[in-house]
């Protein structure tokens, strides 16, 4: 075991939720250990999904906007300033049968955990389900987005497309018509999966048009998105849609694989927390950010829930005699 002592708090994840939890718990003299994750193309990477975002204009305190990676660097530096300890690496296993709870970093098959903690704050986030096209990683944040609320403003008076047919896609499409001159919804079937009320709103919106029985086969552009290549699945005909923005709205997948069988998950895989709290059903285990939020999924709400988790953990530790 690298550290034979039991930590007061271990935070798994280093997006807005995890790092805000680190700031608050460090200021409470809990000496948190933050296991940041490892570089990848999804939200398991250090800094979370904001590391894949360019301009962030809706985070309070930055009237001119801020680059996503720059914002997360500031979060991290602030947490370290107050004494949070950062560890690069991927959590491979947890044992929530405590407290204390066990956390493995690296080989999950070793008999003893790498670290133990009285309190765990789970902030592993969620990732957008992507199309699986090679250009996605290159163009995310450069015309390709998964968040209309975050990025819609940048597409004023432009023709953009939304991929998807569920409630989220219809919500994104309707929202984007506040900015775009036209929104084309690309859907692989000839009817939507969205609820009737969401369908009715989209059909009634004169700025939304539909491209039925169609899939995106390629995203065009080197440094910025210039169009998308599509295929009609009925006729097998290929064509190019001239758009300057593409929003993928086919769902999100929370990073909860580590906790399956130990914590209660919703039908869509999100961690369940108690009402108005970050507490899970296990003593000393708290959850914050997109791993338990399937409604808002914003950096500012994630940060707020990270604050909640740190305060909840601090109060639990004090009551349990570990403060």
mmCIF file of C-alpha atoms in Angstrom:
data_model
loop_
_atom_site.group_PDB
_atom_site.id
_atom_site.type_symbol
_atom_site.label_atom_id
_atom_site.label_comp_id
_atom_site.label_asym_id
_atom_site.label_seq_id
_atom_site.Cartn_x
_atom_site.Cartn_y
_atom_site.Cartn_z
ATOM 1 C CA UNK A 1 0.000 0.000 0.000
ATOM 2 C CA UNK A 2 1.392 3.364 -1.009
ATOM 3 C CA UNK A 3 -0.159 5.161 1.947
ATOM 4 C CA UNK A 4 -1.007 3.115 5.031
ATOM 5 C CA UNK A 5 -2.913 5.967 6.650
ATOM 6 C CA UNK A 6 -6.616 6.476 6.137
ATOM 7 C CA UNK A 7 -7.351 9.773 4.420
ATOM 8 C CA UNK A 8 -10.170 11.908 5.646
ATOM 9 C CA UNK A 9 -11.411 12.598 2.110
ATOM 10 C CA UNK A 10 -10.608 11.195 -1.305
ATOM 11 C CA UNK A 11 -12.155 12.878 -4.325
ATOM 12 C CA UNK A 12 -12.392 10.825 -7.510
ATOM 13 C CA UNK A 13 -12.498 13.125 -10.531
ATOM 14 C CA UNK A 14 -11.156 16.580 -11.292
ATOM 15 C CA UNK A 15 -13.787 18.411 -13.289
ATOM 16 C CA UNK A 16 -15.673 21.421 -11.903
ATOM 17 C CA UNK A 17 -17.413 19.266 -9.282
ATOM 18 C CA UNK A 18 -14.333 17.437 -8.051
ATOM 19 C CA UNK A 19 -12.096 20.492 -7.907
ATOM 20 C CA UNK A 20 -14.733 22.625 -6.177
ATOM 21 C CA UNK A 21 -15.114 19.845 -3.620
ATOM 22 C CA UNK A 22 -11.327 19.926 -3.261
ATOM 23 C CA UNK A 23 -11.299 23.693 -2.664
ATOM 24 C CA UNK A 24 -13.957 23.500 0.032
ATOM 25 C CA UNK A 25 -12.620 20.403 1.768
ATOM 26 C CA UNK A 26 -9.053 21.752 1.709
ATOM 27 C CA UNK A 27 -10.223 25.021 3.265
ATOM 28 C CA UNK A 28 -11.874 22.899 5.965
ATOM 29 C CA UNK A 29 -8.443 21.351 6.754
ATOM 30 C CA UNK A 30 -9.506 17.921 5.531
ATOM 31 C CA UNK A 31 -6.350 17.503 3.381
ATOM 32 C CA UNK A 32 -8.219 15.964 0.435
ATOM 33 C CA UNK A 33 -6.539 13.665 -2.045
ATOM 34 C CA UNK A 34 -7.835 14.274 -5.570
ATOM 35 C CA UNK A 35 -7.368 11.397 -8.008
ATOM 36 C CA UNK A 36 -7.537 13.288 -11.272
ATOM 37 C CA UNK A 37 -7.839 10.580 -13.896
ATOM 38 C CA UNK A 38 -5.604 10.205 -16.907
ATOM 39 C CA UNK A 39 -5.538 11.923 -20.299
ATOM 40 C CA UNK A 40 -8.136 10.623 -22.716
ATOM 41 C CA UNK A 41 -10.774 11.910 -25.114
ATOM 42 C CA UNK A 42 -13.658 11.686 -22.651
ATOM 43 C CA UNK A 43 -14.581 13.108 -19.277
ATOM 44 C CA UNK A 44 -12.352 10.650 -17.378
ATOM 45 C CA UNK A 45 -9.428 12.910 -18.187
ATOM 46 C CA UNK A 46 -8.046 15.464 -15.730
ATOM 47 C CA UNK A 47 -10.224 18.555 -15.848
ATOM 48 C CA UNK A 48 -13.269 16.760 -17.224
ATOM 49 C CA UNK A 49 -15.250 17.731 -20.294
ATOM 50 C CA UNK A 50 -14.237 21.389 -20.131
ATOM 51 C CA UNK A 51 -10.806 20.307 -21.316
ATOM 52 C CA UNK A 52 -12.490 19.618 -24.673
ATOM 53 C CA UNK A 53 -14.213 23.015 -24.776
ATOM 54 C CA UNK A 54 -12.875 26.202 -26.286
ATOM 55 C CA UNK A 55 -14.675 29.419 -25.270
ATOM 56 C CA UNK A 56 -16.762 29.291 -22.102
ATOM 57 C CA UNK A 57 -18.927 32.401 -21.898
ATOM 58 C CA UNK A 58 -21.563 31.357 -19.366
ATOM 59 C CA UNK A 59 -19.394 30.776 -16.302
ATOM 60 C CA UNK A 60 -19.840 33.661 -13.822
ATOM 61 C CA UNK A 61 -16.878 35.936 -13.249
ATOM 62 C CA UNK A 62 -15.518 35.878 -16.807
ATOM 63 C CA UNK A 63 -17.340 38.623 -18.722
ATOM 64 C CA UNK A 64 -15.053 38.224 -21.721
ATOM 65 C CA UNK A 65 -15.258 34.439 -21.635
ATOM 66 C CA UNK A 66 -12.536 31.953 -20.798
ATOM 67 C CA UNK A 67 -11.056 28.907 -22.483
ATOM 68 C CA UNK A 68 -12.262 25.664 -20.939
ATOM 69 C CA UNK A 69 -8.774 24.293 -20.187
ATOM 70 C CA UNK A 70 -7.710 27.661 -18.734
ATOM 71 C CA UNK A 71 -10.721 27.653 -16.415
ATOM 72 C CA UNK A 72 -9.881 24.185 -15.141
ATOM 73 C CA UNK A 73 -6.250 25.173 -14.555
ATOM 74 C CA UNK A 74 -7.522 27.998 -12.335
ATOM 75 C CA UNK A 75 -9.776 25.561 -10.446
ATOM 76 C CA UNK A 76 -6.822 23.232 -9.914
ATOM 77 C CA UNK A 77 -4.436 25.965 -8.788
ATOM 78 C CA UNK A 78 -7.004 27.247 -6.306
ATOM 79 C CA UNK A 79 -7.489 23.774 -4.827
ATOM 80 C CA UNK A 80 -3.727 23.305 -4.510
ATOM 81 C CA UNK A 81 -3.341 26.720 -2.917
ATOM 82 C CA UNK A 82 -5.435 25.518 0.017
ATOM 83 C CA UNK A 83 -3.605 22.217 0.353
ATOM 84 C CA UNK A 84 -5.407 19.711 -1.870
ATOM 85 C CA UNK A 85 -3.117 16.907 -3.044
ATOM 86 C CA UNK A 86 -3.346 15.940 -6.727
ATOM 87 C CA UNK A 87 -2.650 12.465 -8.033
ATOM 88 C CA UNK A 88 -2.605 11.631 -11.722
ATOM 89 C CA UNK A 89 -3.948 8.182 -12.435
ATOM 90 C CA UNK A 90 -7.070 6.188 -13.095
ATOM 91 C CA UNK A 91 -9.143 4.593 -10.342
ATOM 92 C CA UNK A 92 -9.626 0.973 -11.342
ATOM 93 C CA UNK A 93 -11.679 -0.325 -8.407
ATOM 94 C CA UNK A 94 -13.442 0.837 -5.274
ATOM 95 C CA UNK A 95 -14.627 -1.047 -2.203
ATOM 96 C CA UNK A 96 -17.528 0.768 -0.565
ATOM 97 C CA UNK A 97 -18.090 -1.761 2.221
ATOM 98 C CA UNK A 98 -16.514 0.580 4.806
ATOM 99 C CA UNK A 99 -15.982 3.157 6.041
ATOM 100 C CA UNK A 100 -13.106 3.312 5.617
ATOM 101 C CA UNK A 101 -13.548 2.746 1.890
ATOM 102 C CA UNK A 102 -10.892 1.366 -0.431
ATOM 103 C CA UNK A 103 -9.637 2.875 -3.677
ATOM 104 C CA UNK A 104 -7.382 1.100 -6.168
ATOM 105 C CA UNK A 105 -5.224 3.067 -8.613
ATOM 106 C CA UNK A 106 -3.622 0.940 -11.288
ATOM 107 C CA UNK A 107 -3.876 -2.834 -10.874
ATOM 108 C CA UNK A 108 -7.377 -3.656 -9.532
ATOM 109 C CA UNK A 109 -6.374 -7.188 -8.572
ATOM 110 C CA UNK A 110 -4.001 -6.374 -5.746
ATOM 111 C CA UNK A 111 -5.368 -7.631 -2.421
ATOM 112 C CA UNK A 112 -5.083 -4.288 -0.656
ATOM 113 C CA UNK A 113 -6.329 -0.933 -1.916
ATOM 114 C CA UNK A 114 -3.865 1.759 -2.885
ATOM 115 C CA UNK A 115 -5.644 4.257 -0.649
ATOM 116 C CA UNK A 116 -8.352 4.249 1.980
ATOM 117 C CA UNK A 117 -10.570 7.096 3.128
ATOM 118 C CA UNK A 118 -13.305 7.703 5.649
ATOM 119 C CA UNK A 119 -15.192 9.788 3.098
ATOM 120 C CA UNK A 120 -15.298 9.499 -0.680
ATOM 121 C CA UNK A 121 -16.604 12.157 -3.039
ATOM 122 C CA UNK A 122 -17.436 10.657 -6.424
ATOM 123 C CA UNK A 123 -17.126 13.218 -9.210
ATOM 124 C CA UNK A 124 -16.349 11.041 -12.210
ATOM 125 C CA UNK A 125 -18.672 12.975 -14.548
ATOM 126 C CA UNK A 126 -20.419 11.841 -17.682
ATOM 127 C CA UNK A 127 -19.518 11.780 -21.328
ATOM 128 C CA UNK A 128 -21.585 12.590 -24.364
ATOM 129 C CA UNK A 129 -22.326 9.641 -26.613
ATOM 130 C CA UNK A 130 -20.585 10.431 -29.883
ATOM 131 C CA UNK A 131 -20.991 9.161 -33.431
ATOM 132 C CA UNK A 132 -17.619 7.436 -33.468
ATOM 133 C CA UNK A 133 -16.217 9.377 -36.425
ATOM 134 C CA UNK A 134 -12.463 10.122 -36.634
ATOM 135 C CA UNK A 135 -12.975 13.880 -37.068
ATOM 136 C CA UNK A 136 -14.899 14.266 -33.810
ATOM 137 C CA UNK A 137 -11.867 14.607 -31.584
ATOM 138 C CA UNK A 138 -10.277 17.139 -33.938
ATOM 139 C CA UNK A 139 -13.347 19.343 -34.367
ATOM 140 C CA UNK A 140 -14.940 19.250 -30.921
ATOM 141 C CA UNK A 141 -15.137 22.871 -29.863
ATOM 142 C CA UNK A 142 -14.460 23.999 -33.442
ATOM 143 C CA UNK A 143 -17.949 23.775 -34.877
ATOM 144 C CA UNK A 144 -18.794 20.437 -33.275
ATOM 145 C CA UNK A 145 -20.568 20.546 -29.921
ATOM 146 C CA UNK A 146 -22.611 18.443 -27.540
ATOM 147 C CA UNK A 147 -24.167 21.337 -25.597
ATOM 148 C CA UNK A 148 -26.507 23.908 -27.153
ATOM 149 C CA UNK A 149 -26.744 25.874 -23.907
ATOM 150 C CA UNK A 150 -22.966 26.171 -23.823
ATOM 151 C CA UNK A 151 -22.242 26.945 -27.453
ATOM 152 C CA UNK A 152 -25.407 28.045 -29.243
ATOM 153 C CA UNK A 153 -24.510 31.719 -28.998
ATOM 154 C CA UNK A 154 -21.504 31.218 -31.273
ATOM 155 C CA UNK A 155 -23.733 30.214 -34.204
ATOM 156 C CA UNK A 156 -25.807 33.351 -34.614
ATOM 157 C CA UNK A 157 -27.382 33.628 -38.089
ATOM 158 C CA UNK A 158 -25.791 30.361 -39.240
ATOM 159 C CA UNK A 159 -27.176 27.101 -40.611
ATOM 160 C CA UNK A 160 -26.450 24.320 -38.147
ATOM 161 C CA UNK A 161 -27.507 20.700 -37.679
ATOM 162 C CA UNK A 162 -28.567 18.565 -34.733
ATOM 163 C CA UNK A 163 -28.196 14.777 -34.708
ATOM 164 C CA UNK A 164 -30.810 12.858 -32.739
ATOM 165 C CA UNK A 165 -34.494 12.150 -32.398
ATOM 166 C CA UNK A 166 -35.229 12.163 -28.681
ATOM 167 C CA UNK A 167 -36.343 14.825 -26.242
ATOM 168 C CA UNK A 168 -32.788 16.109 -25.794
ATOM 169 C CA UNK A 169 -32.343 16.591 -29.527
ATOM 170 C CA UNK A 170 -35.650 18.442 -29.868
ATOM 171 C CA UNK A 171 -34.813 20.609 -26.867
ATOM 172 C CA UNK A 172 -31.416 21.435 -28.377
ATOM 173 C CA UNK A 173 -32.914 22.194 -31.790
ATOM 174 C CA UNK A 174 -35.570 24.509 -30.392
ATOM 175 C CA UNK A 175 -33.033 26.311 -28.231
ATOM 176 C CA UNK A 176 -30.635 26.769 -31.137
ATOM 177 C CA UNK A 177 -33.281 28.555 -33.231
ATOM 178 C CA UNK A 178 -32.788 31.511 -30.886
ATOM 179 C CA UNK A 179 -29.475 32.037 -32.653
ATOM 180 C CA UNK A 180 -29.293 30.077 -35.892
ATOM 181 C CA UNK A 181 -30.974 31.082 -39.133
ATOM 182 C CA UNK A 182 -31.884 27.427 -39.728
ATOM 183 C CA UNK A 183 -31.547 24.173 -37.813
ATOM 184 C CA UNK A 184 -31.613 20.843 -39.637
ATOM 185 C CA UNK A 185 -32.412 17.817 -37.495
ATOM 186 C CA UNK A 186 -30.703 14.683 -38.813
ATOM 187 C CA UNK A 187 -32.455 11.486 -37.726
ATOM 188 C CA UNK A 188 -31.804 7.909 -38.789
ATOM 189 C CA UNK A 189 -35.494 6.963 -38.714
ATOM 190 C CA UNK A 190 -38.652 8.367 -40.284
ATOM 191 C CA UNK A 191 -40.221 9.322 -36.967
ATOM 192 C CA UNK A 192 -38.978 10.853 -33.723
ATOM 193 C CA UNK A 193 -38.564 9.129 -30.367
ATOM 194 C CA UNK A 194 -39.236 12.377 -28.521
ATOM 195 C CA UNK A 195 -42.364 12.934 -26.455
ATOM 196 C CA UNK A 196 -45.360 14.316 -28.330
ATOM 197 C CA UNK A 197 -45.116 17.744 -26.749
ATOM 198 C CA UNK A 198 -41.462 18.061 -27.758
ATOM 199 C CA UNK A 199 -42.252 16.858 -31.270
ATOM 200 C CA UNK A 200 -45.090 19.345 -31.606
ATOM 201 C CA UNK A 201 -42.826 22.218 -30.568
ATOM 202 C CA UNK A 202 -40.172 21.227 -33.072
ATOM 203 C CA UNK A 203 -42.633 20.711 -35.931
ATOM 204 C CA UNK A 204 -44.219 24.086 -35.205
ATOM 205 C CA UNK A 205 -40.875 25.902 -35.292
ATOM 206 C CA UNK A 206 -40.449 27.350 -38.768
ATOM 207 C CA UNK A 207 -36.661 27.482 -38.390
ATOM 208 C CA UNK A 208 -36.382 23.700 -37.935
ATOM 209 C CA UNK A 209 -36.340 21.288 -40.851
ATOM 210 C CA UNK A 210 -35.908 17.515 -40.767
ATOM 211 C CA UNK A 211 -33.653 15.182 -42.691
ATOM 212 C CA UNK A 212 -35.278 11.778 -42.210
ATOM 213 C CA UNK A 213 -33.760 8.297 -42.613
ATOM 214 C CA UNK A 214 -30.320 9.882 -42.602
ATOM 215 C CA UNK A 215 -27.035 9.289 -40.788
ATOM 216 C CA UNK A 216 -23.859 11.354 -40.588
ATOM 217 C CA UNK A 217 -20.968 9.485 -42.191
ATOM 218 C CA UNK A 218 -18.255 12.140 -41.963
ATOM 219 C CA UNK A 219 -17.579 15.591 -40.527
ATOM 220 C CA UNK A 220 -15.816 17.939 -42.900
ATOM 221 C CA UNK A 221 -13.176 20.568 -42.155
ATOM 222 C CA UNK A 222 -9.591 20.657 -40.935
ATOM 223 C CA UNK A 223 -9.436 23.401 -38.290
ATOM 224 C CA UNK A 224 -13.147 24.211 -38.164
ATOM 225 C CA UNK A 225 -16.291 22.429 -39.276
ATOM 226 C CA UNK A 226 -17.371 23.266 -42.830
ATOM 227 C CA UNK A 227 -20.085 20.678 -43.440
ATOM 228 C CA UNK A 228 -21.200 17.114 -42.842
ATOM 229 C CA UNK A 229 -21.437 14.164 -45.172
ATOM 230 C CA UNK A 230 -24.718 12.273 -44.801
ATOM 231 C CA UNK A 231 -26.247 9.091 -46.179
ATOM 232 C CA UNK A 232 -29.898 8.229 -46.704
ATOM 233 C CA UNK A 233 -30.303 4.760 -45.184
ATOM 234 C CA UNK A 234 -33.233 3.947 -47.500
ATOM 235 C CA UNK A 235 -31.752 4.987 -50.851
ATOM 236 C CA UNK A 236 -28.070 4.640 -49.804
ATOM 237 C CA UNK A 237 -27.462 8.020 -51.421
ATOM 238 C CA UNK A 238 -24.609 10.196 -50.130
ATOM 239 C CA UNK A 239 -24.727 13.990 -49.995
ATOM 240 C CA UNK A 240 -23.106 16.927 -48.232
ATOM 241 C CA UNK A 241 -25.018 19.242 -45.903
ATOM 242 C CA UNK A 242 -23.508 22.719 -45.879
ATOM 243 C CA UNK A 243 -23.593 23.667 -42.201
ATOM 244 C CA UNK A 244 -21.134 25.511 -39.987
ATOM 245 C CA UNK A 245 -22.122 23.754 -36.768
ATOM 246 C CA UNK A 246 -23.098 20.256 -35.708
ATOM 247 C CA UNK A 247 -24.633 19.407 -32.335
ATOM 248 C CA UNK A 248 -24.661 15.750 -31.325
ATOM 249 C CA UNK A 249 -27.640 15.006 -29.074
ATOM 250 C CA UNK A 250 -27.918 11.244 -28.894
ATOM 251 C CA UNK A 251 -27.482 10.974 -25.143
ATOM 252 C CA UNK A 252 -25.000 11.012 -22.275
ATOM 253 C CA UNK A 253 -23.372 8.127 -20.430
ATOM 254 C CA UNK A 254 -22.362 8.708 -16.800
ATOM 255 C CA UNK A 255 -19.024 7.287 -15.692
ATOM 256 C CA UNK A 256 -20.469 4.919 -13.111
ATOM 257 C CA UNK A 257 -19.032 1.549 -14.123
ATOM 258 C CA UNK A 258 -16.795 1.605 -11.024
ATOM 259 C CA UNK A 259 -19.810 1.754 -8.739
ATOM 260 C CA UNK A 260 -22.119 -0.814 -10.325
ATOM 261 C CA UNK A 261 -23.315 -3.360 -7.787
ATOM 262 C CA UNK A 262 -22.308 -1.146 -4.861
ATOM 263 C CA UNK A 263 -24.444 1.984 -5.305
ATOM 264 C CA UNK A 264 -27.953 2.500 -6.609
ATOM 265 C CA UNK A 265 -28.123 3.760 -10.184
ATOM 266 C CA UNK A 266 -31.014 5.280 -12.091
ATOM 267 C CA UNK A 267 -32.417 3.540 -15.163
ATOM 268 C CA UNK A 268 -30.052 5.651 -17.255
ATOM 269 C CA UNK A 269 -27.024 4.827 -15.105
ATOM 270 C CA UNK A 270 -26.644 7.951 -12.950
ATOM 271 C CA UNK A 271 -25.793 7.754 -9.249
ATOM 272 C CA UNK A 272 -28.745 8.283 -6.932
ATOM 273 C CA UNK A 273 -28.326 10.855 -4.165
ATOM 274 C CA UNK A 274 -30.698 11.778 -1.389
ATOM 275 C CA UNK A 275 -33.014 14.757 -2.036
ATOM 276 C CA UNK A 276 -31.298 18.126 -1.550
ATOM 277 C CA UNK A 277 -28.079 16.343 -0.653
ATOM 278 C CA UNK A 278 -24.980 14.761 -2.146
ATOM 279 C CA UNK A 279 -25.279 11.717 0.128
ATOM 280 C CA UNK A 280 -25.608 8.258 -1.370
ATOM 281 C CA UNK A 281 -27.109 5.337 0.530
ATOM 282 C CA UNK A 282 -23.667 4.325 1.847
ATOM 283 C CA UNK A 283 -22.237 6.119 4.865
ATOM 284 C CA UNK A 284 -19.330 8.332 3.945
ATOM 285 C CA UNK A 285 -19.920 8.199 0.188
ATOM 286 C CA UNK A 286 -21.038 11.351 -1.611
ATOM 287 C CA UNK A 287 -21.607 12.159 -5.282
ATOM 288 C CA UNK A 288 -21.454 15.434 -7.183
ATOM 289 C CA UNK A 289 -21.517 16.764 -10.709
ATOM 290 C CA UNK A 290 -22.615 15.100 -13.914
ATOM 291 C CA UNK A 291 -22.233 11.609 -12.487
ATOM 292 C CA UNK A 292 -25.490 12.240 -10.613
ATOM 293 C CA UNK A 293 -27.025 15.105 -12.604
ATOM 294 C CA UNK A 294 -28.923 14.122 -15.746
ATOM 295 C CA UNK A 295 -30.883 17.384 -15.922
ATOM 296 C CA UNK A 296 -28.622 20.454 -15.967
ATOM 297 C CA UNK A 297 -25.135 19.188 -16.871
ATOM 298 C CA UNK A 298 -23.499 22.621 -16.653
ATOM 299 C CA UNK A 299 -20.104 23.557 -15.243
ATOM 300 C CA UNK A 300 -21.652 25.978 -12.766
ATOM 301 C CA UNK A 301 -24.165 23.435 -11.426
ATOM 302 C CA UNK A 302 -21.424 20.813 -11.186
ATOM 303 C CA UNK A 303 -19.304 23.231 -9.177
ATOM 304 C CA UNK A 304 -22.255 23.957 -6.901
ATOM 305 C CA UNK A 305 -22.838 20.276 -6.233
ATOM 306 C CA UNK A 306 -19.118 19.833 -5.526
ATOM 307 C CA UNK A 307 -19.481 22.491 -2.833
ATOM 308 C CA UNK A 308 -22.461 20.586 -1.412
ATOM 309 C CA UNK A 309 -20.509 17.324 -1.354
ATOM 310 C CA UNK A 310 -17.571 18.869 0.491
ATOM 311 C CA UNK A 311 -19.830 20.417 3.123
ATOM 312 C CA UNK A 312 -21.816 17.191 3.485
ATOM 313 C CA UNK A 313 -18.586 15.202 3.859
ATOM 314 C CA UNK A 314 -17.183 17.655 6.398
ATOM 315 C CA UNK A 315 -20.330 17.439 8.533
ATOM 316 C CA UNK A 316 -20.453 13.656 8.251
ATOM 317 C CA UNK A 317 -16.799 13.316 9.272
ATOM 318 C CA UNK A 318 -17.369 15.541 12.284
ATOM 319 C CA UNK A 319 -20.448 13.592 13.378
ATOM 320 C CA UNK A 320 -18.673 10.256 12.854
ATOM 321 C CA UNK A 321 -15.659 11.372 14.881
ATOM 322 C CA UNK A 322 -13.215 11.554 11.963
ATOM 323 C CA UNK A 323 -13.147 15.351 11.549
#
